[in-house]
Amino acid sequence: MNEKIDALLRQVQRPARYVGGEYNQIVKDKADVDVRFAFCFPDTYEIGMSNLGMKILYGTVNEMPGVWCERVFAPWGDMAQAMRREDIPLWALESGDALDAFDIIAFSLGYEMAYTTVLDMLDMGHIPLRAKDRPGLKHLVVAGGGCICNIEPMAEYFDLCFLGEGEDVDREVIELYRQAKREGWDKPRFLRAAAQIEGVYVPGLYAVDYHADGTVAAITPTDGAPAKVRKRIVEDFDSAYFPTKPVVPSTEIVHDRVSLEVFRGCIRGCRFCQAGHTNRPVRSRKPETLLRLGKETLENTGYQELNLSSLSTSDYRGLSELCDGLLDYCRPRGISLSLPSLRADNFSMDIMQRVQQVRKSGLTFAPEAGTQRLRDVINKNVTEEDLLNSCRIAFEGGWNNVKLYFMLGLPTETDEDVLGIAELAKKVFWTWKQHAANKARGVRITVSTSEFIPKPHTPFQWEEQISRTEYLRRVDLLTGALARTKSVTYNWHDAEMSLVEAALARGDRRMGPVIERVWRSGGRLESWSEYFDLRRWLEAFPACGLDIDFYATRARPVEELQPWEHMDCAVSRRHLERERARAYEGALTPDCRAGCSGCGAASLLKEGVCRG
Amino acid sequence: MDKLRLKFAKTGRAVYISHLDLMRTMQRVFSRAGMALKYSEGFNPHAKISIILPLSVGTASLCEYMDFALEGEYDLKMLPERLGPYMPEGIAALEAYPAPCKGAELRWLRLEGLLRGGRDAAFYTGFFAKSPILVEHRAKRGVRTDDIAPAIRSARFTDVENGVRAELVLHAQEPTVSPELMMAALGENGPAYFRFTRLEAYKEDMTPFR
Ligand code: SF4
């Protein structure tokens, strides 16, 4: 650390997050390295270091000889200000070198609200924002993660994006880059060649035309780029790379524990859920593989907590066996096991009771909607009976803290559905009254609502988002209905951020300048409410000649060409349309195990059949 | 094995690790090394470790002490070598032994430091030679004014090429004076930048603390 930086670190909160040097970090000799890769996470160290995808890529890329992947995070406000004041460029943690020392600058994008932070990090690293202003091969700016399924609003900033799971395609692109560097290719030649790799999207190779009303008229590939970019997956997930030697932070982060990814994809087809549709099909690891990986990672990190992660852990076939095996290892060592994302069913409650014998802090359920009618519309296969039954088991078992998550503004929602949330919460309370093991301790039931956001690649991608005023009216309605129920606390997330998220999620290429304008007026780290300011967005959209409601709240005709239709996430448009129609009929669609509904994802597998 | 003490150094990038984070890190170091720390009994068991004199963020040290207890028997001489590979950069285990005295017997610390962007050595020498030296600091109930002069055993300042070098011997517990508090006492005459390193610890009678 040089003295200039040392002086800064003494003035800011929690400086340990800016210096690296953690256990298991990877340092290579620059003399042996021909490709330097900066893995940038457009959020704080505490968030980025909690991200499993980051650990996977850091590990796989560093396995490549001659390639050194380092970590870069967005500094908190105090540090960012100090760095700009002292003109210190953004640096990577391992070497301390500034961003412009790197060949490839890669961003992980899991959340639209991080877009302005991408621009901020590039600028803090003295890297030109737009792809067209980076003519050479050096400073190739790439991106991967969940947001790539519609990255159009950021299209002009990225040279290349990875659609789907990155572990294989990243390495292929790095190899190609190395060849290009060695043979002295120019950037257009490299990008043309990269676009031929499955899973690679080069935004600059597509021309987009618009109708007079602002909708997309055509998306045309050029220079031999594929008409549709097909997402990549790791087919054999059991033997897929898992980071058993992740960097162990020396300062506390959000998820400070081992996170074991039991499977990818989801067998459920909740119609609002983007991850559930873009990560298909399900691919699992064997319990014995997970047991081995879990033990190894615990030994290599010294963590005292292990978490089983996936989109819906209850659906893991080997869950019971895995939990028993892990408990045998963890119990005597005082290591705790946590199981988020469980469903409200008997099987899950049984596992829950075995696993969490000591800490009975809180149980979380996500019925998402207050009435059975609306739960059928969204294909959330949870009945009131399931939920109350799970609550009964929980209360009998000594739990006294239940959290219930709902969305407001789902398609077809009426006031009756909103009031149904209050009814359900009351029934949970009566269940406690009847079945609590120890009533003296009281009960805490928390109801949380957030606003429904229509997302690309879901059956609801064409739906409108209700206005903020309407959301607030429904919040008031629910507040009133819950007013006289003591023991039920109601939290609601403000819809300001949801409006911007909805606009970005379904945005097109014309939004690039909007994002820049918001960033220039101070927007960064906007997933943090203390840094988010809706006014900046409301000012930027019209200033760039666009209307935020055109993107966020407008219901889109099914015939309309959507800005992301050249992204092929393997679930067909036909399936999405069919699911949308079934939603309006209130018809449930079985999960993938009960019966394949022919979504198209099986075509990603060699045998063409899902076995999840 | 009960009542053990580990002497360790915290320098380089590790100086930014806070006290609480260091406790967590040390627990993980032991578990990575395959050694089980003893846990307290009770509803909320925690590892029985304590670091004798918490170090402020930014200050380095060649003489930190941690008391702990281990399940099982180990050759204490080998302990630093066993822990070494599991430490984050900048933390080094120096010596492990049965604690010969209570941690509270650590009374004096010798430190060195570098001060930049303030006054010269003569000014600092004069300032810390007088008595009383009053400094305001936030205590449990409101702001308190203390005289830190009695807790400064010696404070030598020399002009060097890149600033002023400080050599201090300070009382570390009851009463406590830290180099940060001394810098605060300087008020607007204080340096724009300073950094300190703890070099050695002593008992009340200035015999070495172990
Ligand atoms: S192809 Fe069938 S089984 Fe496979 S993910 Fe789609 S719906 Fe599920």
PDB file of N, CA, C and O and ligand atoms in Angstrom, chain A residues 266-267 280-282 571 575 591-593 595-603 609-610, ligand 1:
ATOM      1  N   CYS A 266     -34.818 -24.972 -12.102  1.00  0.00           N
ATOM      2  CA  CYS A 266     -35.932 -25.114 -11.181  1.00  0.00           C
ATOM      3  C   CYS A 266     -37.022 -25.909 -11.890  1.00  0.00           C
ATOM      4  O   CYS A 266     -37.285 -25.696 -13.068  1.00  0.00           O
ATOM      5  N   ILE A 267     -37.622 -26.853 -11.176  1.00  0.00           N
ATOM      6  CA  ILE A 267     -38.672 -27.661 -11.811  1.00  0.00           C
ATOM      7  C   ILE A 267     -40.018 -26.938 -11.785  1.00  0.00           C
ATOM      8  O   ILE A 267     -40.941 -27.300 -12.483  1.00  0.00           O
ATOM      9  N   ARG A 280     -33.350 -23.066 -16.763  1.00  0.00           N
ATOM     10  CA  ARG A 280     -33.748 -24.438 -17.069  1.00  0.00           C
ATOM     11  C   ARG A 280     -32.725 -25.104 -17.977  1.00  0.00           C
ATOM     12  O   ARG A 280     -32.034 -24.428 -18.713  1.00  0.00           O
ATOM     13  N   PRO A 281     -32.636 -26.410 -18.031  1.00  0.00           N
ATOM     14  CA  PRO A 281     -33.332 -27.360 -17.175  1.00  0.00           C
ATOM     15  C   PRO A 281     -32.593 -27.622 -15.867  1.00  0.00           C
ATOM     16  O   PRO A 281     -31.470 -27.156 -15.685  1.00  0.00           O
ATOM     17  N   VAL A 282     -33.249 -28.384 -14.981  1.00  0.00           N
ATOM     18  CA  VAL A 282     -32.628 -28.716 -13.700  1.00  0.00           C
ATOM     19  C   VAL A 282     -31.478 -29.695 -13.916  1.00  0.00           C
ATOM     20  O   VAL A 282     -31.589 -30.630 -14.695  1.00  0.00           O
ATOM     21  N   VAL A 571     -36.046 -21.589 -23.474  1.00  0.00           N
ATOM     22  CA  VAL A 571     -37.484 -21.738 -23.267  1.00  0.00           C
ATOM     23  C   VAL A 571     -38.158 -20.989 -24.414  1.00  0.00           C
ATOM     24  O   VAL A 571     -37.890 -19.809 -24.626  1.00  0.00           O
ATOM     25  N   HIS A 575     -43.934 -21.574 -25.680  1.00  0.00           N
ATOM     26  CA  HIS A 575     -44.224 -22.014 -24.310  1.00  0.00           C
ATOM     27  C   HIS A 575     -44.660 -20.830 -23.451  1.00  0.00           C
ATOM     28  O   HIS A 575     -45.621 -20.928 -22.689  1.00  0.00           O
ATOM     29  N   ASP A 591     -45.275 -29.335 -12.424  1.00  0.00           N
ATOM     30  CA  ASP A 591     -43.826 -29.125 -12.422  1.00  0.00           C
ATOM     31  C   ASP A 591     -43.182 -30.165 -13.326  1.00  0.00           C
ATOM     32  O   ASP A 591     -43.825 -31.121 -13.764  1.00  0.00           O
ATOM     33  N   CYS A 592     -41.895 -29.964 -13.617  1.00  0.00           N
ATOM     34  CA  CYS A 592     -41.209 -30.781 -14.615  1.00  0.00           C
ATOM     35  C   CYS A 592     -41.192 -32.264 -14.253  1.00  0.00           C
ATOM     36  O   CYS A 592     -41.097 -33.111 -15.139  1.00  0.00           O
ATOM     37  N   ARG A 593     -41.275 -32.591 -12.969  1.00  0.00           N
ATOM     38  CA  ARG A 593     -41.229 -34.009 -12.596  1.00  0.00           C
ATOM     39  C   ARG A 593     -42.593 -34.652 -12.754  1.00  0.00           C
ATOM     40  O   ARG A 593     -42.706 -35.812 -13.130  1.00  0.00           O
ATOM     41  N   GLY A 595     -44.706 -33.794 -14.928  1.00  0.00           N
ATOM     42  CA  GLY A 595     -44.974 -33.930 -16.353  1.00  0.00           C
ATOM     43  C   GLY A 595     -44.319 -32.814 -17.123  1.00  0.00           C
ATOM     44  O   GLY A 595     -44.457 -31.647 -16.774  1.00  0.00           O
ATOM     45  N   CYS A 596     -43.597 -33.186 -18.164  1.00  0.00           N
ATOM     46  CA  CYS A 596     -42.906 -32.177 -18.961  1.00  0.00           C
ATOM     47  C   CYS A 596     -43.921 -31.384 -19.772  1.00  0.00           C
ATOM     48  O   CYS A 596     -44.794 -31.959 -20.405  1.00  0.00           O
ATOM     49  N   SER A 597     -43.795 -30.073 -19.725  1.00  0.00           N
ATOM     50  CA  SER A 597     -44.727 -29.275 -20.522  1.00  0.00           C
ATOM     51  C   SER A 597     -44.075 -28.768 -21.802  1.00  0.00           C
ATOM     52  O   SER A 597     -44.572 -27.837 -22.436  1.00  0.00           O
ATOM     53  N   GLY A 598     -42.948 -29.372 -22.151  1.00  0.00           N
ATOM     54  CA  GLY A 598     -42.338 -29.084 -23.450  1.00  0.00           C
ATOM     55  C   GLY A 598     -41.895 -27.649 -23.630  1.00  0.00           C
ATOM     56  O   GLY A 598     -42.158 -27.025 -24.653  1.00  0.00           O
ATOM     57  N   CYS A 599     -41.186 -27.111 -22.600  1.00  0.00           N
ATOM     58  CA  CYS A 599     -40.818 -25.695 -22.666  1.00  0.00           C
ATOM     59  C   CYS A 599     -39.715 -25.434 -23.684  1.00  0.00           C
ATOM     60  O   CYS A 599     -39.534 -24.316 -24.126  1.00  0.00           O
ATOM     61  N   GLY A 600     -38.967 -26.481 -24.015  1.00  0.00           N
ATOM     62  CA  GLY A 600     -37.892 -26.293 -24.982  1.00  0.00           C
ATOM     63  C   GLY A 600     -36.502 -26.465 -24.391  1.00  0.00           C
ATOM     64  O   GLY A 600     -35.528 -26.672 -25.105  1.00  0.00           O
ATOM     65  N   ALA A 601     -36.399 -26.383 -23.055  1.00  0.00           N
ATOM     66  CA  ALA A 601     -35.078 -26.406 -22.428  1.00  0.00           C
ATOM     67  C   ALA A 601     -34.372 -27.745 -22.581  1.00  0.00           C
ATOM     68  O   ALA A 601     -33.142 -27.818 -22.552  1.00  0.00           O
ATOM     69  N   ALA A 602     -35.152 -28.801 -22.769  1.00  0.00           N
ATOM     70  CA  ALA A 602     -34.529 -30.129 -22.902  1.00  0.00           C
ATOM     71  C   ALA A 602     -33.596 -30.181 -24.102  1.00  0.00           C
ATOM     72  O   ALA A 602     -32.679 -30.995 -24.155  1.00  0.00           O
ATOM     73  N   SER A 603     -33.818 -29.290 -25.079  1.00  0.00           N
ATOM     74  CA  SER A 603     -32.980 -29.297 -26.269  1.00  0.00           C
ATOM     75  C   SER A 603     -31.534 -28.925 -25.961  1.00  0.00           C
ATOM     76  O   SER A 603     -30.652 -29.116 -26.791  1.00  0.00           O
ATOM     77  N   VAL A 609     -33.713 -35.035 -23.186  1.00  0.00           N
ATOM     78  CA  VAL A 609     -34.733 -35.305 -22.169  1.00  0.00           C
ATOM     79  C   VAL A 609     -34.231 -34.786 -20.816  1.00  0.00           C
ATOM     80  O   VAL A 609     -33.075 -34.988 -20.466  1.00  0.00           O
ATOM     81  N   CYS A 610     -35.125 -34.142 -20.065  1.00  0.00           N
ATOM     82  CA  CYS A 610     -34.743 -33.664 -18.739  1.00  0.00           C
ATOM     83  C   CYS A 610     -34.843 -34.799 -17.742  1.00  0.00           C
ATOM     84  O   CYS A 610     -35.799 -35.570 -17.758  1.00  0.00           O
TER      85      CYS A 610
HETATM   86  S1  SF4 C   1     -38.282 -29.469 -21.216  1.00  0.00           S
HETATM   87 FE1  SF4 C   1     -39.923 -30.190 -19.872  1.00  0.00          FE
HETATM   88  S2  SF4 C   1     -38.896 -31.111 -18.095  1.00  0.00           S
HETATM   89 FE2  SF4 C   1     -37.354 -29.906 -19.214  1.00  0.00          FE
HETATM   90  S3  SF4 C   1     -37.368 -27.923 -18.213  1.00  0.00           S
HETATM   91 FE3  SF4 C   1     -38.817 -27.756 -19.907  1.00  0.00          FE
HETATM   92  S4  SF4 C   1     -40.805 -28.310 -19.043  1.00  0.00           S
HETATM   93 FE4  SF4 C   1     -39.240 -28.957 -17.586  1.00  0.00          FE
END
